[in-house]
CSV table of C-alpha atoms in Angstrom, one decimal:
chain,number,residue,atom,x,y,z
A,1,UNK,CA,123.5,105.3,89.2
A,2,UNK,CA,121.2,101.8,89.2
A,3,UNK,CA,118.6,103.4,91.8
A,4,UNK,CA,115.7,105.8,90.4
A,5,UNK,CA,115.2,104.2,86.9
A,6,UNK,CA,112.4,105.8,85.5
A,7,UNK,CA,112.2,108.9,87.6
A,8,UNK,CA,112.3,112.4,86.0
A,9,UNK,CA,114.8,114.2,88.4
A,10,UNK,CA,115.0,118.1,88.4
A,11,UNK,CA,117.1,120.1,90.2
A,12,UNK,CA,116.0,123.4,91.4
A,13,UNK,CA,119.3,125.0,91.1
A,14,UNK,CA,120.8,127.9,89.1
A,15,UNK,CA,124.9,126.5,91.1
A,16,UNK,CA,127.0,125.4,88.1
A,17,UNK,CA,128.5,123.7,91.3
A,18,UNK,CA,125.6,121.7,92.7
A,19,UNK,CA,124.6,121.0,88.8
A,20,UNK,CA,128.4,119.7,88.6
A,21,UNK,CA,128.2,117.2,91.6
A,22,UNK,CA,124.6,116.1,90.6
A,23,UNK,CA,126.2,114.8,87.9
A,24,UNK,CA,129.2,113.8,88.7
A,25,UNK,CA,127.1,111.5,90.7
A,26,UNK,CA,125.7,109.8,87.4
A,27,UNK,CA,122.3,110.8,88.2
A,28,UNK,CA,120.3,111.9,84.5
A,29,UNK,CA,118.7,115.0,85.5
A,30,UNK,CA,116.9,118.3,84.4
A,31,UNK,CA,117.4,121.7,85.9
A,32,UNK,CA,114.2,124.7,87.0
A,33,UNK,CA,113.7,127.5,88.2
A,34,UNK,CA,112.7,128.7,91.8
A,35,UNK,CA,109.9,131.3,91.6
A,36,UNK,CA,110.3,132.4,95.3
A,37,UNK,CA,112.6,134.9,96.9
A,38,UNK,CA,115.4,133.8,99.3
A,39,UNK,CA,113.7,135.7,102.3
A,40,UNK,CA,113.6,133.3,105.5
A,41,UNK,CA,112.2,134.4,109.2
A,42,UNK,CA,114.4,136.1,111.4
A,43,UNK,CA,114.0,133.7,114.1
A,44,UNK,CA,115.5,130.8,112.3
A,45,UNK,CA,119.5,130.5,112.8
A,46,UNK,CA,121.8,128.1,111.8
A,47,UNK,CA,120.8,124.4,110.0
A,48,UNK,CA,116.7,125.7,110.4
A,49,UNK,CA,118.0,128.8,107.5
A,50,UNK,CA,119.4,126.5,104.9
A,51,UNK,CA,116.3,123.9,105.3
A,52,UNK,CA,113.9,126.4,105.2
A,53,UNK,CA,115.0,128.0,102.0
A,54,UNK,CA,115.5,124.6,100.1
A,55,UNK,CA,111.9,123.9,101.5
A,56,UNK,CA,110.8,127.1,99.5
A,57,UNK,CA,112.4,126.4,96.6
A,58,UNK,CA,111.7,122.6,96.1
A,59,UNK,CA,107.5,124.3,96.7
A,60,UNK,CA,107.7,127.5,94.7
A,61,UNK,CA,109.4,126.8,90.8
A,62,UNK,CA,108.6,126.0,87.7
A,63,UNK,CA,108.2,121.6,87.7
A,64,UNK,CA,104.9,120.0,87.2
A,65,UNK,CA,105.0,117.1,89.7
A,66,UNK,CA,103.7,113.8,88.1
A,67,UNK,CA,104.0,110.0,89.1
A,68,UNK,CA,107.9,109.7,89.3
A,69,UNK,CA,108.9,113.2,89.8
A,70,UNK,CA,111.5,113.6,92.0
A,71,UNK,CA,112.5,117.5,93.1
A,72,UNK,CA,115.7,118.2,94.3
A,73,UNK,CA,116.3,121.4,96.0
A,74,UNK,CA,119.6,122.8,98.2
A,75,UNK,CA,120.5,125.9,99.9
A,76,UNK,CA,124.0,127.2,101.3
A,77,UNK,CA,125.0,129.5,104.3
A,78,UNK,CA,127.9,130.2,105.6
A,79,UNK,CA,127.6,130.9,109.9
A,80,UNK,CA,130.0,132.6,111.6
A,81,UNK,CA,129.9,134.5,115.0
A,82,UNK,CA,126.2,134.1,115.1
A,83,UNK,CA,125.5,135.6,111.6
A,84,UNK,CA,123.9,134.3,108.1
A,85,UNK,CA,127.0,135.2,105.6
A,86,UNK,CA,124.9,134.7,102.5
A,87,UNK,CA,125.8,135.2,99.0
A,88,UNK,CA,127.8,139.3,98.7
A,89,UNK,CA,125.2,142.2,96.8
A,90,UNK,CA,129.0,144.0,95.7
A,91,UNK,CA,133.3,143.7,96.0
A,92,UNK,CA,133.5,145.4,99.0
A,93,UNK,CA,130.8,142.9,100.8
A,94,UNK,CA,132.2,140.4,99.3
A,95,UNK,CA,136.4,141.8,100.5
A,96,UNK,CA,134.7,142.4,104.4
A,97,UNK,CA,133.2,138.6,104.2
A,98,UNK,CA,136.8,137.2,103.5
A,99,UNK,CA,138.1,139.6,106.0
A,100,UNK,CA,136.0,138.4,108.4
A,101,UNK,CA,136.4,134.8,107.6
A,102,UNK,CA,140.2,135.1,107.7
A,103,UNK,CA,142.1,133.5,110.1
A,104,UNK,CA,139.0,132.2,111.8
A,105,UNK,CA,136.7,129.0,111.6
A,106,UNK,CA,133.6,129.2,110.3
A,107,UNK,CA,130.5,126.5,109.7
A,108,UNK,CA,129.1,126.0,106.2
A,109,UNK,CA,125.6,124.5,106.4
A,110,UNK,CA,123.6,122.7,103.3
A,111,UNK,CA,119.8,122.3,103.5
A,112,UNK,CA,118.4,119.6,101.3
A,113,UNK,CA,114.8,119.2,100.2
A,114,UNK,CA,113.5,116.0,98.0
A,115,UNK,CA,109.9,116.1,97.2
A,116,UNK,CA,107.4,113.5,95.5
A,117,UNK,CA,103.7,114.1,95.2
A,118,UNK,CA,103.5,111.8,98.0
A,119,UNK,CA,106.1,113.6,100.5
A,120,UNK,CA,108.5,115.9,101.0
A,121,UNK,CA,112.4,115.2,103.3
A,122,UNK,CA,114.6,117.4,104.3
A,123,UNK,CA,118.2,117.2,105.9
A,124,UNK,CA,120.8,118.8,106.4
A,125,UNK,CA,124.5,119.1,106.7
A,126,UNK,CA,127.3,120.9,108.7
A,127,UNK,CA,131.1,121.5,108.0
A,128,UNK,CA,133.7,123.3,110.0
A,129,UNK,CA,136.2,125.0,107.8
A,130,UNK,CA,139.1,127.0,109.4
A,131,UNK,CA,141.1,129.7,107.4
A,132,UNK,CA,144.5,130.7,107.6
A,133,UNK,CA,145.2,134.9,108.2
A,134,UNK,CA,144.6,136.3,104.6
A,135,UNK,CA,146.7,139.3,103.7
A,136,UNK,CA,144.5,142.3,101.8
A,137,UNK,CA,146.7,141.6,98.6
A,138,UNK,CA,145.6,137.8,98.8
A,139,UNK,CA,141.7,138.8,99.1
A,140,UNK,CA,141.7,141.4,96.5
A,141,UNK,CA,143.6,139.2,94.3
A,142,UNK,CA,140.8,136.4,94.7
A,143,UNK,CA,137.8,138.7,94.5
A,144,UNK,CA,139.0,140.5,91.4
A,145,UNK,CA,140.3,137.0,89.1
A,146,UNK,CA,137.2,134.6,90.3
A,147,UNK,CA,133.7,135.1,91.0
A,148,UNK,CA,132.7,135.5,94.7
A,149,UNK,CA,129.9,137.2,94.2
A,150,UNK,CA,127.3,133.8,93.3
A,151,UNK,CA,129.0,132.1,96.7
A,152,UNK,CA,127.6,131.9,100.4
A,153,UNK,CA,130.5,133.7,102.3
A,154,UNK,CA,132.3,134.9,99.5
A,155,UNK,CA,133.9,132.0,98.8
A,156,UNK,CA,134.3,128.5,96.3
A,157,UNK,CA,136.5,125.7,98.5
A,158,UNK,CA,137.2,124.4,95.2
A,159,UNK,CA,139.0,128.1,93.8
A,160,UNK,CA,142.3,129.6,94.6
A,161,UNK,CA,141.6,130.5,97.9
A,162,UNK,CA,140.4,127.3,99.1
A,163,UNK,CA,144.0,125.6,98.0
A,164,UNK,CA,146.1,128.2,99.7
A,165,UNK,CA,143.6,129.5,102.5
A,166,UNK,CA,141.6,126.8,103.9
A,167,UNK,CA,143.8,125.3,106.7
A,168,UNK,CA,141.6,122.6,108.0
A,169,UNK,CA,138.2,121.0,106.9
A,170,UNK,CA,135.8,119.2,109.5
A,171,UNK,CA,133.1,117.2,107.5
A,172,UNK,CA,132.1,117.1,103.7
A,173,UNK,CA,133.9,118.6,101.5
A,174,UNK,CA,131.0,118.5,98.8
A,175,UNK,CA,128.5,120.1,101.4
A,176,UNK,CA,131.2,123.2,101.7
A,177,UNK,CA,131.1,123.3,97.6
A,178,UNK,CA,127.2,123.4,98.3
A,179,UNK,CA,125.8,120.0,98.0
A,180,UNK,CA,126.3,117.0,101.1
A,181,UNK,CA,127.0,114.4,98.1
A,182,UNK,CA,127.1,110.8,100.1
A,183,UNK,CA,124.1,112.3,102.2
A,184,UNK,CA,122.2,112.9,99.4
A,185,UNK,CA,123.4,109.4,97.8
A,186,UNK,CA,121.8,107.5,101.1
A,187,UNK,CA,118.6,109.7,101.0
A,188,UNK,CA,118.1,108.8,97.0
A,189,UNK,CA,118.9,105.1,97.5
A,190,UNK,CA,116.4,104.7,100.0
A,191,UNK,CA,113.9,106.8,98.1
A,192,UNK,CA,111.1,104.5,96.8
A,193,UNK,CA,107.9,105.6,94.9
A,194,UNK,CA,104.2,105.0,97.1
């Protein structure tokens, strides 16, 4: 990627997902920790969620900031009737989630955080993803041969279930596989040191 030559870029990430799209994207970068929780008000709902915890993260980890460090930091939900489906503590949260999700449409929602020493942006971005009707036998065979259980809403687009269950896609794919890629592109073109 010609832009950002000479920036140290850390993602604040433990996805193998976001880490996978970061740099499939050709952009040299290091990965920390986030020392804070993923606790958010309960008056936030929707895009203000995602935001707010990529805000926490990109302020609370591990990375000294210096001259041309850039921090990148991203959080996923998945919203659906009004609710936060975040990541499932067990199998059976993780079996009602897909349940739920099944045969419905649901909106998967990226916050985004970049942060200088001189400023901090934040964005975010919103798919619509429709599901076919999932049989029992179709869920338990995802949850027990893939790992739901490190997803927002139980689910990777990118897996098994999103080739034979996802029925129709509004918006970025990337953002549903938790990071708005050609978003984030424009955002880091444009990002110039003060």
């Amino acid at each position: 990627m010609p832009y950002l030559k000479g920036w140290d870029i850390v993602l604040v990430s433990q996805s193998p997902r976001r880490r996978q799209l970061l740099g499939d994207l050709g952009l040299p970068y290091r990965v920390a920790s986030s020392t804070g929780d993923e606790m958010y008000p309960t008056t936030l709902e929707k895009e203000e969620i995602p935001i707010y915890l990529s805000r926490q993260k990109a302020e609370h980890n591990e990375v000294q900031l210096g001259p041309h460090t850039l921090i990148i930091a991203a959080d996923t939900i998945v919203w659906h009737q009004g609710q936060v489906l975040g990541k499932p503590a067990n199998v059976a949260e993780a079996k009602e989630m897909l349940s739920s999700l099944a045969g419905q449409v649901h909106k998967v929602i990226t916050g985004v955080t970049l942060r200088d020493l001189h400023r901090t942006v934040s964005f975010s971005s919103e798919t619509e993803v429709e599901f076919v009707s999932l049989t029992s036998d179709e869920i338990d065979y995802y949850v027990d041969h893939f790992c739901p259980l490190d997803k927002a809403g139980a689910y990777g687009i990118q897996e098994w279930i999103g080739m034979m269950g996802v029925k129709r896609i509004v918006g970025c794919y990337y953002n549903v596989m938790g990071l708005p890629v050609p978003q984030l592109y424009k955002e880091l073109k444009n990002w110039k040191s003060d």
